[in-house]
Amino acid sequence: MMNARSVVLPMLALASALLLGGCASPDRATLTQVAAFAGDQITGVAAAPDGRIFVNLPRWHADHRGVSVAQVVDGALRPYPDAAWNAWTPGAPPQRQFVCVQSVHVDAAGRLWVLDPASPALAGVVPGGAKLVQIDLASNAVVQVIPFSDAVAPAKSYLNDVRVDLASNHAYITDSGLGGLVVVNLADGSARRLLSEHSSTVAPEGFVPTIEGKPLRFPDGSAPRIHSDGLALDAVRGHLYWQALTDNRLFRIRTSALNNPALPAEAVAAAVEALGTTVVTDGMEIDPAGRLYFSALERDAVMVRTTTGRVLPLVADPALAWPDSFAWAPDGSLLVTTAQIHRTAWFNPDQAQPAEPYRIFRIRLPGSFRRDR
C-alpha cells in the first residue's frame, strides 16, 4: 500500500521547458496522496476556498454504502451537506435527495455544485431525480435545486460533468450516456440540450482504450461507448472544451454560441471546432493561461496540452489507476481522484471490487506555470 509521498516524472524538465517556450526550470511537478478510501468509490472532487475538500460517490454497484456527497474530514468521509440529502433509497422521492451523483464542482464564486444524473448502476434515470444542486459553503445548506425534464435528461442519459460561467450565469454539462451538452441558465433554471448525438459528443464505434495493458471490454467482449464526458471552461477566452471518454479527439465551442437560445441548432453545430487528438481522458481542467490538463487513462498519468497544442507528460504513477476528475485547490495545486473503473465488477464480474483504496492525489505544479487562485 502506498503512503503519502512525492513522485517526480523525469521528463518534466523537458516538459517544463516546452511549456515555458524554451526557458528551462528546475521545478518538477510532484504527486502526493491526500486521502485514501477502502471500498468507497469516488469520482468527482471539489475544493472550497477555505481548503475543504468534497467528493462524490456514484451509486454504481451493490456495495455502495449510501453516502453520495461527502466532505473529507481527517481522512474520513462525512455526509454533506447532511445525512438527509444522502438518505435516498429506491422508491423514495428523488427531488430533495441525492440519487446517483456523478460530479461536484466549486465555481469561481466559491459555490458548490452537485450534479445528480439520477441513474443508479447506469440503468436509467429515476423519474424526477436528475438535477443540479447548489450548496452554500458558508451555511452548508442547499440554496438552489434545478430539476431537469425528460427532454433535457432522457431515460438513457447520464449527465456527467459540470462547469459554471460566472460572467454569463450559465452552467455547462456533458451527457456521457447519449452524447450531448446541457446548457443551464442559472438565473431562471431553464435548461436546453445541444449537440445531442453530434459527431463531437458521440464516441466513435470500435474505439477501445487499453487500460493497464488490457483492452477495455465487457465480459461478453463488447466495448463500452462512453460519450461526451470531461469538460473544461476557459472563462477568460470564452471557450468550452470537451471529449468523449472512449475517444481521443478534443473539441471546443465559444460559450456565446451555447448561451444564445435563438441560435439555430445548425449554427451551434457549425460553431464546434475540432482541435485534433490528445489522449483517452475522463477528467479535464484548464488554467488561466489556457493550458488543458487531462487524466490520461491509458498511461496512469496526467498530461498537459500547451497553448500551442502540444500534449506533454506532467506526472505518472501506477497508483493513478483510472485518474478521474480534477479540482483546483486554493494553493494553486491540482487535485485528482482515482476511480479504478476498469477494475470494478462491470469488467471483472468474477472478482471482488478493487482491494486498492480509491485515492485523492495533489499535484503541485512547477512554479513556472502554477495556477493562481
Coordinates of C-alpha atoms in Angstrom, one line a residue:
M1 CA 0.0 0.0 0.0
M2 CA 1.3 3.4 -0.9
N3 CA 1.7 6.0 1.8
A4 CA 1.7 9.8 1.2
R5 CA 4.8 10.6 -0.9
S6 CA 6.0 12.6 -3.8
V7 CA 6.9 11.2 -7.1
V8 CA 8.5 13.1 -10.0
L9 CA 8.4 12.4 -13.7
P10 CA 11.9 12.6 -15.1
M11 CA 10.7 14.0 -18.4
L12 CA 9.3 17.0 -16.6
A13 CA 12.4 19.1 -17.1
L14 CA 11.8 18.9 -20.8
A15 CA 8.1 19.4 -20.4
S16 CA 8.5 22.5 -18.3
A17 CA 10.9 23.9 -20.7
L18 CA 8.5 23.4 -23.6
L19 CA 5.6 24.8 -21.6
L20 CA 7.7 27.9 -21.0
G21 CA 8.6 28.3 -24.6
G22 CA 12.1 27.0 -24.1
C23 CA 13.0 28.5 -20.7
A24 CA 14.3 25.7 -18.6
S25 CA 13.1 25.4 -15.0
P26 CA 14.4 23.4 -12.1
D27 CA 10.9 22.8 -10.9
R28 CA 9.1 19.5 -11.1
A29 CA 5.5 18.5 -10.7
T30 CA 5.0 16.3 -7.7
L31 CA 2.3 13.8 -6.8
T32 CA 1.3 13.4 -3.1
Q33 CA -1.5 11.4 -1.6
V34 CA -4.2 13.4 0.2
A35 CA -6.6 10.7 1.3
A36 CA -7.5 7.0 0.6
F37 CA -10.8 5.3 1.0
A38 CA -11.0 1.5 1.1
G39 CA -14.2 0.3 -0.6
D40 CA -15.7 3.8 -1.2
Q41 CA -15.5 4.6 -4.9
I42 CA -15.1 8.2 -5.6
T43 CA -15.2 10.0 -9.0
G44 CA -15.6 13.8 -8.6
V45 CA -13.6 16.1 -6.3
A46 CA -14.0 19.8 -5.4
A47 CA -12.1 22.2 -3.2
A48 CA -13.6 25.2 -1.3
P49 CA -11.8 28.5 -1.0
D50 CA -11.1 27.6 2.7
G51 CA -9.4 24.4 1.7
R52 CA -12.2 22.0 2.5
I53 CA -12.3 19.0 0.1
F54 CA -15.5 17.4 -1.2
V55 CA -16.0 14.2 -3.2
N56 CA -18.9 12.3 -4.6
L57 CA -19.6 8.6 -4.7
P58 CA -21.8 7.4 -7.6
R59 CA -24.4 4.7 -6.8
W60 CA -23.0 2.3 -9.4
H61 CA -22.5 -1.0 -7.5
A62 CA -24.2 -3.1 -4.9
D63 CA -21.5 -2.2 -2.3
H64 CA -22.4 1.5 -2.3
R65 CA -22.7 2.5 1.3
G66 CA -25.3 5.2 1.0
V67 CA -23.2 8.3 1.0
S68 CA -23.3 10.2 -2.3
V69 CA -21.6 13.5 -1.4
A70 CA -19.1 13.8 1.4
Q71 CA -16.6 16.3 2.9
V72 CA -13.2 14.8 3.6
V73 CA -12.6 15.3 7.3
D74 CA -9.4 13.9 8.9
G75 CA -9.2 11.3 6.1
A76 CA -12.8 10.1 6.5
L77 CA -16.0 10.7 4.6
R78 CA -18.6 12.9 6.3
P79 CA -22.1 13.1 4.5
Y80 CA -22.6 16.5 3.1
P81 CA -24.4 18.8 3.4
D82 CA -26.2 16.5 5.8
A83 CA -27.4 12.9 6.3
A84 CA -30.9 13.6 5.0
W85 CA -29.6 14.6 1.5
N86 CA -27.7 11.3 1.4
A87 CA -30.5 9.1 2.6
W88 CA -32.2 8.2 -0.7
T89 CA -33.3 4.6 -1.2
P90 CA -35.0 3.1 -4.2
G91 CA -38.6 4.1 -4.4
A92 CA -38.2 7.2 -2.3
P93 CA -39.0 10.7 -3.7
P94 CA -35.8 11.8 -5.5
Q95 CA -36.3 15.5 -5.8
R96 CA -34.6 16.5 -2.5
Q97 CA -32.1 13.7 -2.1
F98 CA -29.0 12.6 -4.0
V99 CA -29.8 9.5 -6.1
C100 CA -26.6 8.8 -8.1
V101 CA -24.2 11.7 -8.0
Q102 CA -21.5 11.9 -10.7
S103 CA -19.6 15.1 -10.1
V104 CA -19.1 18.0 -7.7
H105 CA -17.6 21.4 -8.6
V106 CA -16.8 24.6 -6.8
D107 CA -17.1 27.6 -9.1
A108 CA -15.0 30.8 -9.1
A109 CA -17.5 32.4 -6.6
G110 CA -16.9 29.6 -4.1
R111 CA -20.3 27.8 -4.6
L112 CA -20.5 24.0 -4.5
W113 CA -22.5 22.4 -7.4
V114 CA -23.6 18.8 -7.2
L115 CA -24.6 17.1 -10.5
D116 CA -27.0 14.2 -10.0
P117 CA -27.8 12.3 -13.2
A118 CA -30.0 10.0 -11.0
S119 CA -29.2 6.8 -12.9
P120 CA -28.2 4.1 -10.3
A121 CA -26.0 1.5 -11.9
L122 CA -26.4 3.5 -15.1
A123 CA -29.7 1.6 -15.5
G124 CA -31.8 4.6 -16.4
V125 CA -32.8 7.9 -15.0
V126 CA -35.1 7.8 -11.9
P127 CA -38.1 9.9 -12.9
G128 CA -37.8 13.3 -11.3
G129 CA -34.3 12.7 -10.0
A130 CA -32.0 14.4 -12.5
K131 CA -30.9 17.7 -11.1
L132 CA -28.2 20.3 -10.4
V133 CA -27.9 21.3 -6.8
Q134 CA -26.2 24.4 -5.4
I135 CA -24.9 24.4 -1.8
D136 CA -23.8 27.5 0.1
L137 CA -20.5 26.6 1.7
A138 CA -20.8 29.3 4.4
S139 CA -24.1 27.9 5.8
N140 CA -23.6 24.3 4.5
A141 CA -27.2 24.5 3.2
V142 CA -28.8 23.7 -0.2
V143 CA -29.9 27.0 -1.7
Q144 CA -30.9 26.0 -5.2
V145 CA -32.2 22.8 -6.9
I146 CA -32.6 22.9 -10.7
P147 CA -34.5 19.8 -11.9
F148 CA -34.1 18.5 -15.4
S149 CA -37.0 17.4 -17.5
D150 CA -37.1 14.2 -19.6
A151 CA -36.4 16.3 -22.6
V152 CA -33.1 17.5 -21.1
A153 CA -32.2 14.3 -19.3
P154 CA -33.8 11.4 -21.2
A155 CA -34.1 8.0 -19.6
K156 CA -30.8 6.7 -21.2
S157 CA -28.8 9.9 -20.5
Y158 CA -26.1 10.1 -17.9
L159 CA -25.2 13.7 -17.0
N160 CA -21.5 13.6 -16.3
D161 CA -19.6 16.8 -15.5
V162 CA -20.4 20.4 -14.9
R163 CA -18.7 23.8 -15.1
V164 CA -20.1 27.3 -14.3
D165 CA -19.5 30.6 -16.1
L166 CA -20.0 33.5 -13.7
A167 CA -19.9 36.1 -16.4
S168 CA -23.0 34.8 -18.2
N169 CA -24.5 32.9 -15.2
H170 CA -24.7 29.6 -17.1
A171 CA -23.7 26.1 -16.3
Y172 CA -22.5 23.6 -18.9
I173 CA -23.0 19.8 -18.5
T174 CA -21.8 16.8 -20.6
D175 CA -24.0 13.8 -21.2
S176 CA -21.9 10.6 -21.5
G177 CA -24.9 8.3 -21.9
L178 CA -26.3 9.6 -25.1
G179 CA -23.8 12.3 -26.2
G180 CA -24.6 16.0 -26.0
L181 CA -24.3 19.1 -23.9
V182 CA -26.8 20.7 -21.5
V183 CA -26.8 24.4 -21.0
V184 CA -28.4 25.8 -17.9
N185 CA -29.5 29.4 -17.3
L186 CA -28.8 29.7 -13.6
A187 CA -30.9 32.9 -13.3
D188 CA -34.2 31.1 -14.2
G189 CA -33.3 27.4 -14.0
S190 CA -34.1 26.8 -17.7
A191 CA -32.1 24.2 -19.5
R192 CA -31.5 23.1 -23.1
R193 CA -29.9 20.1 -24.8
L194 CA -27.5 21.0 -27.5
L195 CA -25.3 19.0 -29.9
S196 CA -27.3 15.9 -29.0
E197 CA -25.7 12.9 -30.7
H198 CA -23.4 15.2 -32.7
S199 CA -20.2 13.8 -34.0
S200 CA -18.2 15.8 -31.5
T201 CA -20.2 14.5 -28.5
V202 CA -20.6 10.8 -29.5
A203 CA -17.7 8.3 -29.2
P204 CA -16.8 6.6 -32.4
E205 CA -17.7 2.9 -32.8
G206 CA -14.9 0.5 -32.5
F207 CA -12.6 2.7 -30.3
V208 CA -11.3 0.5 -27.5
P209 CA -9.0 2.0 -24.9
T210 CA -6.2 -0.1 -23.4
I211 CA -6.0 0.3 -19.6
E212 CA -3.2 -1.4 -17.6
G213 CA -2.3 -3.4 -20.7
K214 CA -5.8 -4.8 -21.3
P215 CA -8.4 -3.6 -23.9
L216 CA -11.4 -2.2 -22.0
R217 CA -14.2 -4.7 -22.8
F218 CA -17.2 -6.1 -21.0
P219 CA -17.2 -9.8 -20.2
D220 CA -19.1 -10.6 -23.4
G221 CA -16.3 -9.0 -25.4
S222 CA -18.2 -5.8 -26.3
A223 CA -16.6 -2.4 -25.8
P224 CA -18.2 0.4 -23.9
R225 CA -19.1 3.6 -25.8
I226 CA -18.9 6.5 -23.3
H227 CA -19.8 9.7 -24.9
S228 CA -19.1 13.4 -24.0
D229 CA -17.6 13.2 -20.6
G230 CA -14.8 15.5 -19.4
L231 CA -15.0 19.2 -20.0
A232 CA -13.2 22.4 -19.2
L233 CA -14.3 26.0 -19.2
D234 CA -11.9 28.7 -20.4
A235 CA -13.8 31.7 -18.9
V236 CA -11.0 34.1 -19.9
R237 CA -11.3 33.4 -23.6
G238 CA -14.9 32.2 -23.7
H239 CA -14.5 28.6 -24.8
L240 CA -15.9 25.3 -23.6
Y241 CA -13.8 22.2 -24.2
W242 CA -14.9 18.5 -24.1
Q243 CA -14.0 15.0 -25.1
A244 CA -15.9 11.7 -25.2
L245 CA -14.3 9.2 -22.9
T246 CA -13.8 6.3 -25.4
D247 CA -12.2 8.6 -27.9
N248 CA -9.1 10.8 -28.1
R249 CA -10.5 13.8 -30.1
L250 CA -10.7 17.2 -28.5
F251 CA -13.4 19.8 -29.3
R252 CA -14.4 23.3 -28.2
I253 CA -17.0 25.9 -28.9
R254 CA -17.5 29.6 -27.9
T255 CA -19.7 29.9 -24.9
S256 CA -21.6 32.7 -26.6
A257 CA -22.9 30.2 -29.1
L258 CA -24.2 28.0 -26.3
N259 CA -25.8 30.8 -24.4
N260 CA -27.9 32.1 -27.3
P261 CA -31.2 30.3 -27.3
A262 CA -32.1 32.0 -30.6
L263 CA -29.2 30.4 -32.4
P264 CA -30.4 27.5 -34.6
A265 CA -29.1 24.0 -33.9
E266 CA -27.3 24.0 -37.3
A267 CA -25.4 27.2 -36.3
V268 CA -24.4 25.7 -33.0
A269 CA -23.1 22.6 -34.7
A270 CA -21.2 24.8 -37.2
A271 CA -19.5 26.6 -34.3
V272 CA -17.8 23.5 -33.0
E273 CA -14.1 23.4 -33.5
A274 CA -12.1 20.1 -33.9
L275 CA -8.7 20.5 -32.2
G276 CA -7.1 17.2 -33.1
T277 CA -6.2 14.2 -30.9
T278 CA -5.0 14.2 -27.4
V279 CA -5.2 11.2 -25.0
V280 CA -8.0 9.0 -23.7
T281 CA -9.3 11.1 -20.8
D282 CA -12.0 11.1 -18.2
G283 CA -11.5 14.4 -16.5
M284 CA -10.3 17.8 -17.8
E285 CA -9.3 21.1 -16.4
I286 CA -7.8 24.4 -17.6
D287 CA -5.6 27.1 -16.1
P288 CA -5.8 30.9 -16.8
A289 CA -3.0 30.6 -19.4
G290 CA -5.2 28.2 -21.4
R291 CA -3.2 25.0 -20.7
L292 CA -5.5 22.0 -20.6
Y293 CA -5.0 19.1 -18.1
F294 CA -6.1 15.6 -19.0
S295 CA -6.4 12.4 -16.8
A296 CA -4.6 10.0 -19.2
L297 CA -6.3 6.7 -18.5
E298 CA -4.1 4.6 -20.7
R299 CA -0.9 6.0 -19.2
D300 CA -1.7 6.1 -15.4
A301 CA -0.8 9.8 -15.8
V302 CA -1.8 13.4 -16.0
M303 CA -0.9 15.2 -19.2
V304 CA -0.9 18.8 -20.2
R305 CA -1.8 20.4 -23.6
T306 CA 0.1 23.6 -24.2
T307 CA -1.4 26.7 -25.8
T308 CA 0.3 25.6 -29.0
G309 CA -1.4 22.2 -29.0
R310 CA 1.5 20.0 -27.7
V311 CA 0.4 17.3 -25.3
L312 CA 3.2 16.6 -22.7
P313 CA 3.5 14.5 -19.6
L314 CA 3.1 16.1 -16.2
V315 CA 3.1 13.2 -13.7
A316 CA 2.7 9.5 -14.0
D317 CA 2.5 6.7 -11.4
P318 CA 0.9 3.2 -11.3
A319 CA -1.2 4.5 -8.4
L320 CA -3.0 6.8 -10.8
A321 CA -5.4 4.0 -11.5
W322 CA -8.1 5.5 -13.8
P323 CA -7.5 9.1 -12.8
D324 CA -10.9 10.6 -13.0
S325 CA -11.7 14.2 -12.0
F326 CA -9.8 17.4 -11.2
A327 CA -10.2 20.3 -8.9
W328 CA -8.1 23.4 -8.3
A329 CA -7.1 23.8 -4.6
P330 CA -6.7 27.3 -3.1
D331 CA -2.9 27.0 -3.0
G332 CA -2.8 26.5 -6.8
S333 CA -2.3 22.7 -6.7
L334 CA -4.4 20.4 -8.7
L335 CA -6.4 17.6 -7.0
V336 CA -7.2 14.4 -8.9
T337 CA -9.2 11.3 -7.9
T338 CA -8.6 7.6 -8.9
A339 CA -11.9 5.8 -9.8
Q340 CA -10.4 2.4 -10.8
I341 CA -13.4 1.8 -13.1
H342 CA -11.6 -0.8 -15.2
R343 CA -11.1 -2.9 -12.0
T344 CA -14.8 -3.0 -11.0
A345 CA -17.4 -5.7 -11.4
W346 CA -18.5 -4.1 -14.7
F347 CA -15.4 -5.5 -16.3
N348 CA -14.4 -8.2 -13.8
P349 CA -17.6 -9.9 -12.7
D350 CA -15.8 -12.9 -11.2
Q351 CA -13.7 -10.7 -8.9
A352 CA -14.4 -8.6 -5.9
Q353 CA -14.4 -4.9 -6.2
P354 CA -10.9 -3.3 -6.1
A355 CA -8.9 -4.0 -3.0
E356 CA -6.8 -1.0 -3.7
P357 CA -8.2 2.1 -2.0
Y358 CA -9.7 4.9 -4.0
R359 CA -7.5 7.9 -3.7
I360 CA -7.2 11.7 -3.9
F361 CA -3.9 13.0 -5.0
R362 CA -2.5 16.5 -5.0
I363 CA -0.3 17.6 -7.9
R364 CA 2.0 20.5 -7.2
L365 CA 2.7 22.2 -10.5
P366 CA 6.1 23.6 -11.5
G367 CA 6.3 27.1 -10.1
S368 CA 6.8 28.4 -13.7
F369 CA 3.2 27.6 -14.6
R370 CA 1.4 27.3 -11.2
R371 CA -2.1 28.5 -11.3
D372 CA -3.0 31.4 -9.1
R373 CA -6.4 31.5 -7.4

